[in-house]
């Protein structure tokens, strides 16, 4: 196997889910987002581990992601969070994927197709309370809920919304989130008063889970928390999380170079003294972006060594100093759960982005190796 791999610590995923369960009330269901291949961790394995740890729903971003889970043997409910096209309707029905709905045209198309296939399809009504992405306006919510309940082959299983700034402690953001929650509660109340059962009411992603207990309702949808990171640094202290992904590689070459030697493309780094230079078989095509050098250090046998010179497509170099402590084939950890080394959050800081983008950005060619689980073949009850 290639030296560069992403070790996925499912024991940490389980730990994170149990920490989340301590925050939400016992009756609140857990929907685990496994979109974007489980934020880069591998959707199938994460799905099974999440269900074993107590999740009752999975969420994906496209019908195809849902179909892939079905083909992997997952039978748990799968909610699709992004909008499907009309061509995807047969796939939704055949694979029992639960779509979000909010417009009359799609509800009618789905209803007709479900009738033809003689199936009753659960749907969740999406209300846009301020995210500005998808959903009906709060004032239309009763009308749309009625459209769903008038369809003989559709079943209103849930009502949901999404919060735009729930991960921020800024005063205006808190005020806006409260407004979104209020609009959502009012819509749900109006749906109930119209004689329609809204089913599972849900609105909180990771930020809402940590900051707005009043917005947990019947189900929460924390993604990044499951994978071991807080949705923002401001909320770090609110929960004890363990990163799930560990990006490791090996030092494949060590050579002593004399002072004055330039390293990598562009000759941006010159050795100031005689030093050992190690080469790692990992580069920007793996997701280790060029912007990380200078700045990034890797962890080898408990010590940090800086990446020097430009990161190439498939390789990068590190300055090992002149002690000769590091040996060829030693493991080099780029990020992961070890507090001595970097987390994806440290890399995100260097890149001026969020940890989500770091784990999602680890390329497909990096093999995922799973630990912390005895047997991840989907059991019958999944
Ligand atoms: C991605 C997503 C989530 C999860 O968000 P996190 O910030 O990772 O917790 C929840 N709900 C919706 C609608 C999403 O798109």
Coordinates of C-alpha atoms and ligand atoms in Angstrom, one line a residue:
X1 CA 0.0 0.0 0.0
X2 CA 1.0 3.6 -0.6
X3 CA 2.8 5.3 2.3
X4 CA 0.3 8.1 2.4
X5 CA -3.1 7.2 3.9
X6 CA -6.0 8.6 5.9
X7 CA -6.5 6.5 9.0
X8 CA -10.1 6.9 10.1
X9 CA -10.5 6.5 13.8
X10 CA -14.1 5.2 14.2
X11 CA -13.6 4.9 17.9
X12 CA -13.3 8.7 17.9
X13 CA -16.4 9.1 15.8
X14 CA -18.3 7.0 18.4
X15 CA -16.8 9.1 21.2
X16 CA -18.0 12.3 19.4
X17 CA -21.5 10.9 19.0
X18 CA -21.7 10.0 22.6
X19 CA -20.5 13.5 23.6
X20 CA -23.3 15.0 21.4
X21 CA -25.8 12.7 23.0
X22 CA -24.8 14.2 26.4
X23 CA -25.9 17.6 25.1
X24 CA -29.2 16.8 23.5
X25 CA -32.2 15.4 25.4
X26 CA -32.8 11.7 25.3
X27 CA -35.8 11.8 23.0
X28 CA -34.0 13.9 20.4
X29 CA -33.1 11.9 17.3
X30 CA -29.7 12.1 15.6
X31 CA -29.3 12.6 11.9
X32 CA -25.7 12.1 10.8
X33 CA -24.6 14.0 7.6
X34 CA -22.5 11.7 5.5
X35 CA -22.5 13.9 2.5
X36 CA -19.4 14.5 0.4
X37 CA -18.3 10.9 1.2
X38 CA -18.7 11.5 4.9
X39 CA -16.8 14.8 4.8
X40 CA -14.0 12.8 3.2
X41 CA -14.0 10.0 5.8
X42 CA -15.9 7.4 3.7
X43 CA -19.7 7.6 3.8
X44 CA -20.4 3.8 4.0
X45 CA -18.2 3.1 7.0
X46 CA -19.1 6.3 8.8
X47 CA -22.8 5.5 8.2
X48 CA -22.6 2.1 9.8
X49 CA -20.5 3.3 12.7
X50 CA -22.9 6.2 13.3
X51 CA -25.9 4.0 13.3
X52 CA -24.2 1.6 15.7
X53 CA -23.5 4.6 18.0
X54 CA -27.2 5.6 17.9
X55 CA -27.9 7.7 14.9
X56 CA -31.4 7.1 13.4
X57 CA -31.1 9.1 10.1
X58 CA -28.3 9.7 7.6
X59 CA -28.1 12.8 5.4
X60 CA -26.6 13.1 2.0
X61 CA -26.2 15.9 -0.6
X62 CA -27.4 14.1 -3.7
X63 CA -29.6 11.2 -4.7
X64 CA -26.5 9.4 -6.0
X65 CA -24.9 9.6 -2.6
X66 CA -28.0 8.0 -1.2
X67 CA -28.0 5.3 -3.8
X68 CA -24.4 4.5 -3.1
X69 CA -25.3 4.0 0.6
X70 CA -28.2 1.7 -0.4
X71 CA -25.9 -0.3 -2.6
X72 CA -23.5 -0.6 0.4
X73 CA -26.4 -2.3 2.3
X74 CA -27.6 0.6 4.4
X75 CA -31.3 0.4 5.2
X76 CA -31.6 3.4 7.6
X77 CA -33.6 6.4 6.5
X78 CA -31.6 8.7 4.2
X79 CA -32.5 12.3 3.9
X80 CA -31.2 14.2 0.8
X81 CA -30.4 17.8 1.8
X82 CA -29.9 19.3 -1.7
X83 CA -32.5 19.6 -4.4
X84 CA -32.9 16.8 -6.9
X85 CA -33.8 17.2 -10.5
X86 CA -37.0 15.7 -12.0
X87 CA -34.9 13.0 -13.7
X88 CA -33.8 11.8 -10.3
X89 CA -37.3 11.0 -9.1
X90 CA -37.3 7.3 -10.1
X91 CA -34.0 6.9 -8.2
X92 CA -35.6 8.6 -5.1
X93 CA -38.5 6.2 -5.2
X94 CA -36.7 3.0 -6.1
X95 CA -34.1 3.6 -3.4
X96 CA -36.3 5.0 -0.7
X97 CA -34.4 8.3 -0.4
X98 CA -36.3 11.0 1.6
X99 CA -36.2 14.3 -0.4
X100 CA -36.7 17.8 0.8
X101 CA -39.6 19.5 -0.9
X102 CA -40.9 23.0 -1.0
X103 CA -42.5 23.8 -4.3
X104 CA -45.8 22.7 -6.0
X105 CA -44.2 21.6 -9.2
X106 CA -41.8 19.1 -7.6
X107 CA -44.4 17.9 -5.1
X108 CA -46.8 17.2 -7.9
X109 CA -44.2 15.4 -10.1
X110 CA -43.1 13.3 -7.2
X111 CA -46.7 12.5 -6.2
X112 CA -47.5 11.3 -9.7
X113 CA -44.4 9.2 -10.0
X114 CA -45.0 7.6 -6.5
X115 CA -48.5 6.7 -7.5
X116 CA -47.3 5.1 -10.7
X117 CA -44.8 3.1 -8.8
X118 CA -47.4 2.3 -6.1
X119 CA -45.2 3.6 -3.3
X120 CA -45.8 6.1 -0.5
X121 CA -42.8 8.4 -0.2
X122 CA -41.8 10.2 3.0
X123 CA -40.8 13.9 2.4
X124 CA -39.6 16.7 4.6
X125 CA -40.8 20.2 4.0
X126 CA -37.9 22.7 3.9
X127 CA -38.6 26.2 5.0
X128 CA -36.1 29.0 4.3
X129 CA -36.1 31.1 7.5
X130 CA -33.0 33.1 6.6
X131 CA -30.3 30.9 5.0
X132 CA -31.2 32.2 1.6
X133 CA -30.5 28.8 -0.1
X134 CA -33.5 26.5 -0.6
X135 CA -36.9 26.2 0.9
X136 CA -40.3 27.9 0.9
X137 CA -40.8 31.3 2.6
X138 CA -42.3 30.9 6.1
X139 CA -45.6 32.5 5.0
X140 CA -46.0 29.8 2.3
X141 CA -45.3 26.9 4.7
X142 CA -48.9 26.0 5.5
X143 CA -49.9 26.1 1.8
X144 CA -47.0 23.8 0.8
X145 CA -47.7 21.4 3.8
X146 CA -51.3 21.2 2.5
X147 CA -50.1 20.3 -1.0
X148 CA -48.1 17.4 0.5
X149 CA -50.9 16.1 2.7
X150 CA -53.3 16.2 -0.3
X151 CA -51.0 13.9 -2.2
X152 CA -52.2 10.3 -1.8
X153 CA -48.7 8.9 -2.3
X154 CA -46.6 11.4 -0.3
X155 CA -46.2 11.5 3.5
X156 CA -45.1 14.6 5.4
X157 CA -42.5 12.9 7.6
X158 CA -40.8 16.1 8.8
X159 CA -40.4 19.8 8.6
X160 CA -37.0 21.5 8.7
X161 CA -34.9 24.7 8.2
X162 CA -31.2 25.5 8.3
X163 CA -29.5 28.2 10.4
X164 CA -27.0 30.6 8.7
X165 CA -24.9 31.8 11.7
X166 CA -25.6 29.4 14.6
X167 CA -21.8 28.9 15.0
X168 CA -21.1 32.5 15.9
X169 CA -21.1 34.3 19.3
X170 CA -21.5 37.7 17.7
X171 CA -24.4 39.6 19.1
X172 CA -26.1 40.3 15.8
X173 CA -25.6 36.7 14.7
X174 CA -27.3 35.5 17.9
X175 CA -30.1 37.8 17.3
X176 CA -30.5 36.6 13.7
X177 CA -30.5 33.0 14.8
X178 CA -33.2 33.7 17.3
X179 CA -35.2 35.3 14.6
X180 CA -34.7 32.2 12.3
X181 CA -35.8 29.9 15.2
X182 CA -38.9 32.1 15.9
X183 CA -39.9 32.1 12.2
X184 CA -39.5 28.3 12.1
X185 CA -41.5 27.7 15.3
X186 CA -44.3 30.0 14.0
X187 CA -44.4 28.0 10.7
X188 CA -44.5 24.7 12.6
X189 CA -47.3 26.0 14.8
X190 CA -49.3 27.2 11.8
X191 CA -49.0 23.9 10.1
X192 CA -50.2 22.2 13.3
X193 CA -53.1 24.6 13.6
X194 CA -54.1 23.8 10.0
X195 CA -54.6 20.3 11.2
X196 CA -51.5 18.8 9.6
X197 CA -49.0 16.8 11.6
X198 CA -45.5 18.3 10.8
X199 CA -43.8 15.0 11.8
X200 CA -40.1 15.2 12.8
X201 CA -39.2 18.9 13.4
X202 CA -35.5 19.7 12.9
X203 CA -33.2 22.7 12.3
X204 CA -29.9 22.4 14.1
X205 CA -26.6 21.5 12.5
X206 CA -23.4 21.5 14.8
X207 CA -23.7 25.2 15.7
X208 CA -27.3 24.8 16.8
X209 CA -26.5 21.7 18.8
X210 CA -23.8 23.5 20.8
X211 CA -25.5 26.9 21.2
X212 CA -29.3 26.6 20.9
X213 CA -30.8 23.9 23.0
X214 CA -34.2 25.4 22.3
X215 CA -33.7 24.6 18.6
X216 CA -33.0 20.9 19.1
X217 CA -36.7 20.0 18.6
X218 CA -37.2 16.4 17.5
X219 CA -33.9 15.8 15.7
X220 CA -30.5 17.4 15.2
X221 CA -28.2 17.2 12.2
X222 CA -24.6 17.7 13.5
X223 CA -22.0 17.0 10.8
X224 CA -18.6 18.5 11.7
X225 CA -18.9 17.6 15.4
X226 CA -19.2 13.9 14.5
X227 CA -15.9 14.2 12.6
X228 CA -14.2 15.8 15.6
X229 CA -14.2 19.5 15.0
X230 CA -16.2 22.4 16.2
X231 CA -18.1 24.5 13.6
X232 CA -16.1 27.5 14.7
X233 CA -13.2 28.2 17.0
X234 CA -15.5 30.3 19.2
X235 CA -17.4 27.2 20.2
X236 CA -14.3 24.9 20.8
X237 CA -14.7 24.9 24.6
X238 CA -18.3 23.7 24.5
X239 CA -17.6 20.0 23.8
X240 CA -14.8 17.5 24.1
X241 CA -14.2 16.2 20.6
X242 CA -11.6 13.9 19.1
X243 CA -10.6 14.3 15.4
X244 CA -11.5 11.2 13.4
X245 CA -9.2 11.5 10.4
X246 CA -5.4 11.1 10.6
X247 CA -3.4 11.9 7.5
X248 CA -0.1 10.0 7.7
X249 CA 2.7 9.2 5.4
X250 CA 6.3 8.0 5.7
X251 CA 9.7 9.6 5.2
X252 CA 10.8 7.9 2.0
X253 CA 14.1 9.6 1.5
X254 CA 16.6 11.4 3.8
X255 CA 19.6 13.1 2.3
X256 CA 22.1 15.5 4.0
X257 CA 22.5 18.6 1.9
X258 CA 25.2 21.3 2.3
X259 CA 24.4 24.9 3.3
X260 CA 23.2 26.9 0.2
X261 CA 21.2 24.0 -1.4
X262 CA 17.8 25.1 -2.8
X263 CA 14.8 22.9 -2.2
X264 CA 11.9 22.3 -4.7
X265 CA 10.3 24.3 -7.5
X266 CA 10.9 28.0 -7.6
X267 CA 14.0 27.6 -5.2
X268 CA 12.0 29.5 -2.5
X269 CA 13.9 27.9 0.3
X270 CA 17.7 27.7 0.7
X271 CA 19.4 25.6 3.4
X272 CA 21.1 28.0 5.8
X273 CA 23.4 25.3 7.1
X274 CA 24.2 21.7 6.4
X275 CA 21.0 19.8 7.2
X276 CA 19.0 16.5 6.6
X277 CA 16.2 16.9 4.1
X278 CA 13.4 14.3 4.2
X279 CA 11.0 13.7 1.3
X280 CA 7.3 12.8 1.9
X281 CA 5.2 11.2 -0.9
X282 CA 2.3 13.5 -0.4
X283 CA 1.4 16.7 -2.3
X284 CA -1.3 19.0 -3.4
X285 CA -3.0 16.3 -5.5
X286 CA -3.6 14.5 -2.2
X287 CA -5.2 17.6 -0.7
X288 CA -2.0 19.0 0.9
X289 CA -2.4 22.4 -0.7
X290 CA 0.6 24.6 -1.8
X291 CA -0.5 27.4 0.5
X292 CA 0.5 25.3 3.5
X293 CA 4.2 26.0 2.8
X294 CA 5.7 27.8 4.5
X295 CA 4.0 27.2 7.8
X296 CA 3.1 23.5 8.0
X297 CA 5.0 21.2 10.3
X298 CA 4.7 17.5 10.5
X299 CA 4.9 15.2 13.5
X300 CA 7.6 12.5 13.5
X301 CA 8.3 10.5 16.7
X302 CA 6.7 13.2 18.8
X303 CA 8.7 16.1 17.3
X304 CA 7.6 18.7 14.7
X305 CA 9.5 19.4 11.5
X306 CA 8.8 22.2 9.0
X307 CA 7.8 21.6 5.4
X308 CA 10.4 23.6 3.3
X309 CA 10.1 24.8 -0.3
X310 CA 7.0 24.5 -2.4
X311 CA 4.7 21.6 -2.0
X312 CA 4.7 19.6 -5.3
X313 CA 1.8 17.7 -6.8
X314 CA 2.8 14.4 -5.3
X315 CA 5.7 15.1 -2.9
X316 CA 7.0 17.6 -0.4
X317 CA 10.2 18.1 1.6
X318 CA 10.8 18.6 5.3
X319 CA 13.8 20.0 7.2
X320 CA 15.0 17.4 9.7
X321 CA 17.9 19.5 11.1
X322 CA 21.2 17.9 11.7
X323 CA 20.6 15.6 14.7
X324 CA 19.9 12.5 12.5
X325 CA 17.1 11.5 14.8
X326 CA 14.6 10.7 12.1
X327 CA 15.1 7.5 10.2
X328 CA 14.0 6.6 6.7
X329 CA 10.5 5.0 6.7
X330 CA 9.5 6.7 10.0
X331 CA 5.8 7.7 10.1
X332 CA 5.1 11.4 9.5
X333 CA 1.7 12.6 10.7
X334 CA 0.3 15.6 8.8
X335 CA -2.8 16.1 10.9
X336 CA -4.9 14.0 13.2
X337 CA -6.1 13.4 16.8
X338 CA -2.7 13.5 18.5
X339 CA -2.6 16.8 20.5
X340 CA 1.2 16.9 20.0
X341 CA 0.6 17.4 16.2
X342 CA -1.7 19.4 14.0
X343 CA -5.4 19.0 13.7
X344 CA -7.3 19.8 10.5
X345 CA -8.2 23.1 12.3
X346 CA -4.5 24.1 12.4
X347 CA -4.3 23.4 8.7
X348 CA -7.5 25.3 8.1
X349 CA -5.9 28.3 9.9
X350 CA -2.9 28.3 7.6
X351 CA -5.2 28.1 4.7
X352 CA -7.6 30.7 5.9
X353 CA -10.5 28.3 5.7
X354 CA -12.5 25.8 7.9
X355 CA -11.7 22.2 8.9
X356 CA -14.6 21.0 6.7
X357 CA -12.7 22.0 3.6
X358 CA -9.5 20.3 4.8
X359 CA -11.0 16.8 5.4
X360 CA -13.3 17.0 2.3
X361 CA -10.3 18.0 0.3
X362 CA -8.2 14.8 1.0
X363 CA -8.2 13.3 -2.5
X364 CA -9.7 10.0 -3.5
X365 CA -6.3 8.5 -4.2
X366 CA -5.4 8.6 -0.5
X367 CA -6.6 5.2 0.8
X368 CA -8.8 5.2 3.9
X369 CA -7.9 2.7 6.6
X370 CA -10.5 2.1 9.3
X371 CA -9.7 1.5 13.0
X372 CA -11.8 1.2 16.1
X373 CA -14.3 -1.2 14.8
X374 CA -14.6 -4.9 15.0
X375 CA -16.7 -5.6 12.0
X376 CA -18.2 -2.9 9.8
X377 CA -20.2 -5.1 7.4
X378 CA -23.7 -3.7 7.7
X379 CA -25.7 -5.8 10.1
X380 CA -29.2 -6.8 9.2
X381 CA -30.8 -4.1 11.3
X382 CA -28.9 -1.1 9.8
Ligands
LIG1 C1 -24.2 20.1 5.9 C2 -25.4 20.3 6.6 C3 -25.6 20.1 8.0 C4 -24.4 19.7 8.9 O1 -23.6 20.9 9.1 P1 -22.4 20.9 10.2 O2 -22.1 22.4 10.2 O3 -21.4 20.1 9.6 O4 -23.0 20.4 11.4 C5 -26.8 20.1 8.5 N1 -27.9 20.5 7.8 C6 -27.8 20.8 6.5 C7 -29.0 21.3 5.8 C8 -26.6 20.8 5.9 O5 -26.5 21.1 4.6

